[in-house]
Coordinates of C-alpha atoms in Angstrom, one line a residue:
M1 CA 10.1 -29.4 -73.1
E2 CA 10.7 -32.7 -71.1
N3 CA 7.1 -33.9 -69.4
K4 CA 9.3 -34.8 -66.5
L5 CA 10.9 -33.2 -62.6
Q6 CA 13.2 -31.5 -62.6
K7 CA 16.7 -32.5 -60.0
Q8 CA 16.8 -28.6 -58.9
M9 CA 18.1 -29.3 -55.8
T10 CA 21.9 -30.1 -54.7
S11 CA 23.2 -31.8 -51.4
R12 CA 23.9 -27.9 -49.8
H13 CA 19.4 -28.1 -50.8
I14 CA 19.0 -31.9 -49.1
M15 CA 21.0 -31.3 -46.1
M16 CA 19.6 -27.9 -44.9
L17 CA 15.6 -29.7 -45.6
A18 CA 17.4 -32.5 -43.2
L19 CA 18.4 -30.4 -41.0
G20 CA 15.8 -28.2 -40.3
G21 CA 13.4 -30.8 -41.2
A22 CA 13.1 -32.5 -37.1
I23 CA 13.0 -28.7 -35.8
G24 CA 9.4 -26.9 -35.4
A25 CA 6.7 -26.3 -33.3
G26 CA 7.3 -29.2 -31.7
L27 CA 10.7 -28.2 -30.6
F28 CA 10.2 -23.8 -29.8
K29 CA 6.3 -24.5 -28.3
G30 CA 5.9 -28.1 -28.3
S31 CA 8.8 -28.9 -25.9
G32 CA 7.3 -26.9 -23.3
E33 CA 4.1 -29.0 -23.3
A34 CA 6.8 -31.8 -23.1
I35 CA 8.2 -31.0 -20.1
G36 CA 4.7 -30.9 -18.1
I37 CA 3.6 -34.2 -19.2
A38 CA 7.2 -35.7 -17.8
G39 CA 8.9 -33.5 -16.0
P40 CA 13.0 -33.5 -16.8
S41 CA 12.4 -37.2 -17.5
V42 CA 10.7 -35.2 -20.8
I43 CA 15.2 -36.1 -22.2
L44 CA 14.5 -40.0 -22.2
A45 CA 11.6 -39.1 -24.3
F46 CA 13.4 -37.0 -26.9
L47 CA 16.5 -39.4 -26.5
L48 CA 14.6 -42.6 -27.0
G49 CA 12.3 -41.0 -29.7
G50 CA 15.9 -39.5 -31.4
L51 CA 17.3 -42.9 -31.2
V52 CA 13.9 -44.4 -32.8
L53 CA 14.9 -42.1 -35.3
F54 CA 18.4 -41.9 -36.1
I55 CA 17.4 -46.0 -37.2
V56 CA 14.6 -45.1 -38.7
M57 CA 16.3 -43.0 -40.6
N58 CA 19.2 -45.0 -41.9
G59 CA 16.6 -48.4 -42.5
L60 CA 15.5 -45.2 -45.2
G61 CA 18.9 -44.4 -46.6
R62 CA 19.1 -47.9 -47.4
L63 CA 16.5 -48.6 -48.8
V64 CA 17.2 -45.8 -51.3
L65 CA 20.8 -46.9 -52.2
S66 CA 19.1 -49.9 -53.1
S67 CA 16.6 -48.9 -55.5
D68 CA 16.5 -47.0 -59.0
N69 CA 14.4 -44.5 -59.9
V70 CA 11.8 -44.4 -57.5
Q71 CA 9.2 -42.1 -57.0
G72 CA 8.1 -41.1 -53.1
L73 CA 7.9 -43.4 -50.8
S74 CA 5.9 -45.8 -52.7
G75 CA 8.7 -46.7 -54.9
I76 CA 11.8 -47.3 -51.7
I77 CA 9.4 -49.5 -50.2
K78 CA 7.0 -51.0 -53.3
P79 CA 9.9 -54.0 -53.9
F80 CA 10.1 -55.0 -50.3
L81 CA 6.6 -55.2 -49.1
G82 CA 4.5 -54.9 -52.3
D83 CA 1.6 -53.1 -54.1
R84 CA -0.7 -52.7 -51.3
T85 CA 1.3 -50.9 -49.4
A86 CA 3.5 -49.0 -51.3
D87 CA -0.3 -47.4 -52.1
F88 CA -1.2 -47.5 -49.2
I89 CA 1.8 -45.4 -47.4
D90 CA 2.1 -42.4 -50.3
W91 CA -2.3 -41.7 -49.1
L92 CA -0.8 -42.5 -44.9
Y93 CA 1.6 -39.9 -46.6
W94 CA -0.6 -37.2 -47.8
S95 CA -3.3 -37.5 -45.3
L96 CA 0.0 -36.5 -42.6
W97 CA 1.1 -33.8 -44.2
M98 CA -2.7 -32.9 -45.4
V99 CA -3.6 -32.5 -41.8
N100 CA -0.3 -31.1 -40.6
I101 CA -1.2 -28.4 -43.4
I102 CA -3.8 -27.4 -41.3
A103 CA -2.9 -27.7 -38.0
E104 CA 0.7 -25.5 -38.3
A105 CA -1.4 -23.1 -40.2
V106 CA -4.3 -22.9 -37.4
A107 CA -0.8 -22.4 -34.5
A108 CA 0.4 -19.8 -36.8
A109 CA -2.2 -18.0 -37.1
S110 CA -2.3 -18.1 -33.2
F111 CA 1.2 -16.8 -32.5
M112 CA 0.9 -13.6 -35.4
Q113 CA -2.6 -12.9 -33.6
L114 CA -0.4 -12.4 -30.8
W115 CA 1.3 -9.5 -32.5
F116 CA -2.3 -8.4 -34.6
P117 CA -4.9 -9.1 -31.5
H118 CA -7.5 -7.9 -34.0
V119 CA -7.5 -9.6 -37.4
P120 CA -8.9 -12.3 -38.1
S121 CA -7.4 -15.9 -38.2
W122 CA -8.6 -16.5 -41.6
I123 CA -6.5 -13.5 -43.0
F124 CA -3.4 -15.2 -41.7
V125 CA -4.6 -18.7 -43.0
L126 CA -5.2 -16.7 -46.8
I127 CA -2.1 -15.1 -46.8
L128 CA 0.5 -18.3 -45.7
A129 CA -2.0 -20.4 -48.4
L130 CA -0.7 -17.6 -50.7
L131 CA 2.5 -17.6 -49.7
T132 CA 3.1 -21.2 -49.9
T133 CA 1.3 -21.7 -53.2
L134 CA 3.6 -19.2 -55.5
I135 CA 6.8 -20.6 -53.7
N136 CA 6.0 -24.1 -54.5
L137 CA 4.2 -23.1 -57.9
Y138 CA 7.8 -21.2 -59.4
S139 CA 9.9 -23.8 -59.3
V140 CA 11.6 -26.5 -56.8
R141 CA 14.8 -24.7 -56.5
L142 CA 12.8 -21.9 -54.5
F143 CA 11.6 -24.1 -52.7
A144 CA 14.6 -25.5 -51.1
E145 CA 16.3 -21.8 -51.1
T146 CA 13.8 -20.7 -49.3
E147 CA 14.2 -24.0 -46.6
Y148 CA 17.2 -22.8 -46.7
W149 CA 17.5 -20.1 -45.6
L150 CA 14.5 -20.8 -43.4
A151 CA 16.7 -24.2 -41.3
F152 CA 19.5 -21.8 -41.8
I153 CA 17.5 -19.0 -39.2
K154 CA 16.2 -21.4 -37.1
I155 CA 19.6 -23.1 -36.4
A156 CA 20.9 -19.6 -35.5
V157 CA 18.4 -19.3 -32.8
I158 CA 19.1 -22.7 -31.5
I159 CA 22.7 -22.5 -31.4
L160 CA 21.8 -18.6 -29.3
L161 CA 20.0 -20.7 -27.3
I162 CA 22.7 -23.1 -26.4
V163 CA 25.4 -20.4 -25.4
F164 CA 23.2 -18.8 -23.6
G165 CA 22.0 -21.8 -21.8
V166 CA 26.3 -22.8 -21.2
Y167 CA 27.2 -19.1 -20.6
L168 CA 24.1 -19.7 -17.5
V169 CA 24.3 -22.4 -16.0
G170 CA 28.2 -21.3 -15.7
H171 CA 27.5 -18.7 -13.9
E172 CA 25.1 -20.5 -11.9
V173 CA 27.9 -23.9 -11.6
W174 CA 30.7 -21.3 -10.0
N175 CA 28.3 -19.4 -8.4
I176 CA 27.3 -23.0 -6.1
G177 CA 29.0 -25.5 -7.5
L178 CA 28.4 -27.8 -9.9
V179 CA 26.6 -30.7 -8.3
D180 CA 24.1 -28.5 -6.9
T181 CA 23.5 -26.9 -10.1
V182 CA 22.4 -30.1 -12.0
S183 CA 20.4 -31.6 -8.9
R184 CA 18.4 -28.6 -9.1
M185 CA 16.7 -30.4 -11.9
N186 CA 14.8 -33.1 -9.8
S187 CA 14.4 -30.8 -6.8
H188 CA 10.5 -31.0 -7.9
G189 CA 9.1 -34.2 -7.7
G190 CA 12.1 -36.2 -8.5
F191 CA 13.0 -36.4 -11.9
A192 CA 9.6 -38.6 -13.1
P193 CA 7.4 -36.5 -11.4
H194 CA 4.5 -38.4 -13.0
G195 CA 6.0 -41.8 -13.5
L196 CA 6.2 -44.1 -17.1
K197 CA 3.1 -43.1 -17.7
G198 CA 3.9 -39.1 -17.9
L199 CA 7.3 -40.4 -19.8
V200 CA 5.1 -43.2 -23.0
N201 CA 2.6 -39.7 -22.6
S202 CA 5.5 -37.6 -23.4
L203 CA 6.2 -39.4 -26.8
L204 CA 3.5 -38.4 -28.3
V205 CA 4.4 -34.5 -28.7
V206 CA 7.6 -36.2 -29.0
I207 CA 6.8 -37.8 -32.0
Y208 CA 4.7 -35.0 -33.2
S209 CA 8.4 -33.2 -32.8
Y210 CA 10.1 -35.5 -34.8
G211 CA 7.9 -36.3 -37.7
G212 CA 9.5 -34.6 -41.5
S213 CA 12.8 -35.8 -40.9
E214 CA 11.6 -38.6 -43.3
L215 CA 10.5 -35.4 -46.3
I216 CA 13.9 -35.8 -47.5
A217 CA 13.0 -39.8 -49.6
I218 CA 10.2 -37.5 -51.0
T219 CA 13.4 -35.1 -52.8
V220 CA 15.3 -38.5 -54.9
S221 CA 13.4 -37.8 -58.3
E222 CA 13.7 -33.9 -57.6
T223 CA 17.6 -33.9 -56.6
E224 CA 21.8 -34.1 -58.6
D225 CA 22.9 -37.6 -57.4
P226 CA 20.5 -38.4 -54.4
K227 CA 22.1 -41.5 -53.5
T228 CA 25.1 -39.0 -53.2
A229 CA 23.5 -36.4 -51.1
I230 CA 20.6 -38.0 -49.2
P231 CA 22.4 -41.0 -47.4
K232 CA 25.5 -38.2 -46.7
A233 CA 22.2 -35.6 -45.0
I234 CA 21.2 -38.9 -43.1
K235 CA 24.1 -39.4 -41.2
G236 CA 24.0 -36.8 -38.9
V237 CA 20.2 -37.6 -37.8
M238 CA 21.9 -38.0 -34.2
G239 CA 24.0 -35.1 -34.1
R240 CA 20.9 -32.8 -34.8
I241 CA 18.9 -34.5 -32.6
I242 CA 21.4 -34.4 -29.6
S243 CA 22.2 -30.9 -30.9
F244 CA 18.9 -29.3 -31.2
Y245 CA 16.6 -31.4 -28.7
I246 CA 18.9 -33.1 -25.3
V247 CA 21.8 -30.7 -24.9
P248 CA 19.1 -27.4 -25.1
M249 CA 16.0 -29.6 -23.1
I250 CA 18.5 -30.4 -20.1
L251 CA 20.6 -26.0 -20.1
L252 CA 16.2 -25.2 -19.8
L253 CA 15.8 -27.6 -17.3
I254 CA 19.3 -27.1 -14.8
I255 CA 17.8 -23.1 -15.1
Y256 CA 14.2 -23.2 -14.7
R257 CA 12.5 -25.0 -12.8
W258 CA 10.3 -27.6 -15.1
D259 CA 6.7 -26.9 -13.5
T260 CA 8.0 -23.2 -14.3
L261 CA 8.8 -23.8 -18.3
A262 CA 5.6 -26.0 -18.5
A263 CA 3.3 -23.0 -16.8
T264 CA 5.2 -20.5 -19.9
T265 CA 2.0 -19.5 -22.1
A266 CA 5.2 -18.4 -24.0
S267 CA 8.3 -20.8 -25.5
P268 CA 10.8 -21.4 -23.4
F269 CA 13.0 -20.1 -25.6
V270 CA 11.3 -16.5 -25.0
M271 CA 12.7 -17.7 -21.0
V272 CA 16.5 -17.9 -21.5
F273 CA 16.2 -14.9 -24.3
Q274 CA 14.6 -13.1 -21.2
K275 CA 17.0 -13.7 -18.8
M276 CA 20.0 -12.7 -20.6
H277 CA 17.7 -9.2 -21.1
I278 CA 17.4 -9.5 -24.9
P279 CA 15.4 -6.5 -26.1
F280 CA 12.8 -7.8 -27.3
A281 CA 13.1 -11.1 -26.7
T282 CA 9.4 -12.5 -27.1
D283 CA 9.1 -10.9 -30.5
I284 CA 11.8 -12.5 -31.6
V285 CA 11.3 -15.8 -30.8
N286 CA 7.9 -15.6 -31.5
F287 CA 8.6 -14.1 -34.8
V288 CA 11.5 -17.5 -35.1
I289 CA 8.0 -20.0 -33.8
V290 CA 5.5 -18.2 -36.9
L291 CA 8.6 -18.8 -39.7
A292 CA 9.9 -21.9 -38.5
L293 CA 5.8 -22.7 -39.0
F294 CA 5.3 -21.8 -42.2
S295 CA 8.7 -23.9 -42.7
S296 CA 6.5 -26.6 -42.1
I297 CA 3.5 -25.6 -43.8
N298 CA 6.3 -25.7 -47.0
S299 CA 7.3 -28.5 -46.9
G300 CA 3.9 -29.9 -46.6
V301 CA 2.2 -28.3 -49.9
Y302 CA 5.6 -30.1 -51.8
A303 CA 5.8 -33.8 -49.6
S304 CA 1.9 -33.9 -50.3
S305 CA 1.7 -32.1 -53.3
R306 CA 4.6 -34.9 -55.3
T307 CA 3.3 -37.2 -53.3
L308 CA 0.1 -36.6 -55.0
Y309 CA 1.8 -36.5 -58.2
F310 CA 3.1 -40.0 -57.9
R311 CA -0.7 -41.3 -57.4
V312 CA -1.5 -39.7 -60.5
K313 CA 1.3 -39.5 -63.5
D314 CA 0.1 -42.8 -64.3
H315 CA -3.4 -43.1 -63.7
S316 CA -5.8 -42.3 -66.6
G317 CA -9.0 -40.5 -66.4
F318 CA -10.4 -37.6 -64.6
T319 CA -7.3 -37.9 -62.0
S320 CA -4.6 -37.8 -64.7
K321 CA -5.2 -34.8 -65.7
L322 CA -4.2 -33.2 -61.7
A323 CA -0.7 -34.9 -63.1
V324 CA 0.1 -31.3 -64.9
L325 CA 3.7 -30.1 -64.7
N326 CA 4.0 -26.7 -65.6
K327 CA 7.0 -24.2 -67.2
H328 CA 8.6 -24.3 -64.6
Q329 CA 8.2 -27.8 -64.3
V330 CA 6.7 -28.0 -61.1
P331 CA 3.1 -30.5 -60.9
Q332 CA 0.9 -27.1 -60.5
R333 CA -2.5 -28.7 -59.7
T334 CA -1.6 -31.4 -57.3
V335 CA 0.4 -28.2 -56.0
L336 CA -3.0 -25.8 -55.5
F337 CA -5.6 -29.0 -54.6
C338 CA -3.6 -29.6 -51.0
T339 CA -3.0 -25.6 -51.2
G340 CA -6.8 -25.4 -51.2
T341 CA -6.8 -27.8 -47.9
L342 CA -5.6 -24.3 -45.9
Y343 CA -8.9 -23.4 -46.0
L344 CA -10.7 -26.2 -45.3
G345 CA -8.7 -25.4 -41.5
V346 CA -9.8 -22.2 -41.6
I347 CA -13.6 -23.9 -41.7
L348 CA -12.6 -26.7 -39.1
S349 CA -11.3 -23.5 -36.7
Y350 CA -14.2 -21.9 -36.5
F351 CA -16.5 -25.0 -35.4
L352 CA -14.0 -26.7 -33.2
G353 CA -11.5 -23.8 -32.2
D354 CA -8.4 -24.6 -30.0
K355 CA -9.2 -28.6 -29.5
L356 CA -8.8 -28.8 -33.6
F357 CA -4.8 -28.0 -32.6
N358 CA -5.2 -31.0 -29.8
Y359 CA -6.9 -33.6 -32.3
L360 CA -4.3 -32.6 -35.2
V361 CA -1.2 -33.9 -33.2
G362 CA -2.9 -37.3 -31.7
S363 CA -4.1 -38.0 -35.5
L364 CA -0.2 -37.1 -37.0
S365 CA 1.5 -39.2 -33.8
Y366 CA -0.1 -42.2 -35.5
S367 CA 0.4 -41.3 -38.9
V368 CA 4.1 -40.6 -38.3
L369 CA 4.5 -43.8 -36.4
L370 CA 2.9 -45.7 -39.0
T371 CA 4.9 -44.6 -41.8
W372 CA 8.3 -45.2 -39.7
M373 CA 7.5 -48.4 -38.4
L374 CA 6.5 -49.5 -42.6
I375 CA 9.8 -47.6 -43.3
S376 CA 11.0 -50.0 -41.4
V377 CA 9.7 -53.5 -42.1
A378 CA 10.8 -52.2 -45.2
A379 CA 14.6 -52.4 -44.2
F380 CA 14.6 -55.3 -42.3
V381 CA 13.0 -57.3 -45.2
L382 CA 16.0 -55.5 -47.1
A383 CA 18.8 -56.3 -44.1
L384 CA 17.0 -60.2 -44.4
K385 CA 18.1 -60.1 -48.3
K386 CA 21.3 -59.0 -48.5
G387 CA 21.7 -56.7 -45.1
T388 CA 24.5 -57.8 -41.8
R389 CA 22.9 -59.1 -38.7
T390 CA 23.4 -56.0 -37.2
E391 CA 21.0 -54.5 -39.9
R392 CA 18.7 -57.3 -39.2
F393 CA 18.8 -56.8 -35.3
F394 CA 18.5 -52.8 -34.9
S395 CA 15.3 -53.0 -38.2
G396 CA 14.2 -55.5 -35.9
L397 CA 14.3 -53.5 -32.5
V398 CA 12.8 -50.1 -33.4
I399 CA 10.0 -52.0 -35.3
L400 CA 9.1 -53.6 -31.0
V401 CA 10.6 -50.6 -30.4
L402 CA 7.9 -48.3 -32.2
G403 CA 5.1 -51.7 -32.0
L404 CA 5.6 -50.6 -27.7
I405 CA 5.4 -46.7 -28.4
F406 CA 1.8 -47.0 -30.6
V407 CA 0.2 -49.3 -28.0
G408 CA 1.9 -46.1 -25.5
I409 CA 0.1 -43.8 -27.7
L410 CA -3.8 -45.9 -27.7
I411 CA -4.0 -46.3 -24.8
N412 CA -3.0 -42.8 -23.6
N413 CA -4.9 -40.8 -26.7
P414 CA -8.3 -39.5 -27.0
V415 CA -11.1 -42.0 -28.5
G416 CA -12.3 -39.3 -31.1
V417 CA -8.8 -39.2 -31.9
T418 CA -7.9 -42.8 -32.3
L419 CA -11.5 -43.0 -34.3
F420 CA -10.4 -40.1 -36.7
T421 CA -7.1 -41.1 -37.6
A422 CA -8.7 -44.6 -38.1
C423 CA -11.4 -43.5 -40.2
I424 CA -8.6 -42.1 -42.2
Y425 CA -6.9 -45.2 -43.2
L426 CA -9.9 -47.0 -43.7
A427 CA -10.9 -44.5 -46.1
I428 CA -7.4 -45.0 -48.6
L429 CA -7.2 -48.7 -47.7
L430 CA -11.2 -49.0 -49.1
S431 CA -10.0 -46.7 -51.7
Y432 CA -7.3 -48.9 -52.7
R433 CA -9.3 -52.2 -53.4
K434 CA -12.0 -49.6 -55.6
K435 CA -9.6 -48.8 -57.6
Q436 CA -8.9 -52.5 -58.3
V437 CA -12.4 -53.6 -59.0
D438 CA -11.6 -50.1 -61.3
T439 CA -8.9 -51.7 -63.1
A440 CA -10.4 -55.3 -63.6
T441 CA -13.5 -53.3 -65.4
D442 CA -11.7 -51.9 -67.3
Q443 CA -10.2 -55.2 -68.8
I444 CA -13.7 -56.8 -69.1

């Protein structure tokens, strides 16, 4: 039996992973929070975030095409940014998914408690941990098929929302005219009721919502013909952003006052389904949110376990024992190690309660931004060597924009979140130095 990961993901799986990667709780639940922060100008925030993501992902596609036998994000950027940065981005991405797994599990438990209020949240987290462990341990094919159908369900609900939204907006246009219908969006404090600060603050939620799209870079080692499948999936990023975020957001803001959408404790999607008199609308959307969260947790276990596997498989000593493949060619010990993080989330949620999710989301926004930044810097270096003037311009532009967004989030994020994230980054940097010292000691 060959002791390496198997290429069991097809172009169909990669396409749906790319489609579903940016659709999670950030859209179904977080959109209401983003609207409350920025008002109707949240459309600009999602559009700006989408343009940035589009450029980042195109850069990622060029990096994949330029590299041979890459393993994880570190393998993609190492030829351009060196060993230290490659090490940093892998551990950064691993810690990002570790934090995200906890955040999504806490959120999923809270939604499931709407149906079963007397069941402790740790029971739901345990169920999620067992499911994701079984799926990820069995085979990468089962993971890919699971994500395929979860993404299919999420996309189907968004399409339904768009169809219902167009019908409701069309009904209003028929009654009061197009101009009056659209202008209602700005009739409650204007297009940007909280000014530029509200727009910048909403980017924190937007970046969190878009995080996960870069996951397809981790699949390189387990994808059939990755140099065809991955760039093909990346090409549709902007179309997905417009279809799944911008269009639904415009429809919601035309149908309802922005402050009404912000005030709802449920998802804004529920309000549209209720307006169409769909039976059990709240339960349907709640179920889809739980599926979206489960999908994110499932993807998080996959991404973090593969990233950890790539980091430890060439090491000697105790850490190398994590890099063991089972009979399905799955790194079982890294999967078990990463799903174990869910139990840490139960303990943290017990002590921090509702504050935990906000802390974790703030930290995730930093990590997503920094991951995108490093990908973009590597793409810029590639463009300087082999790219066109247009590729160099857009790679440089997105680095500047990401830097400005990072500063904006830094100013507006709670100090505790920033310190928590800084401690993670410091630990990653120190671990690299320690490994260098250990290597030097071994050579002596």
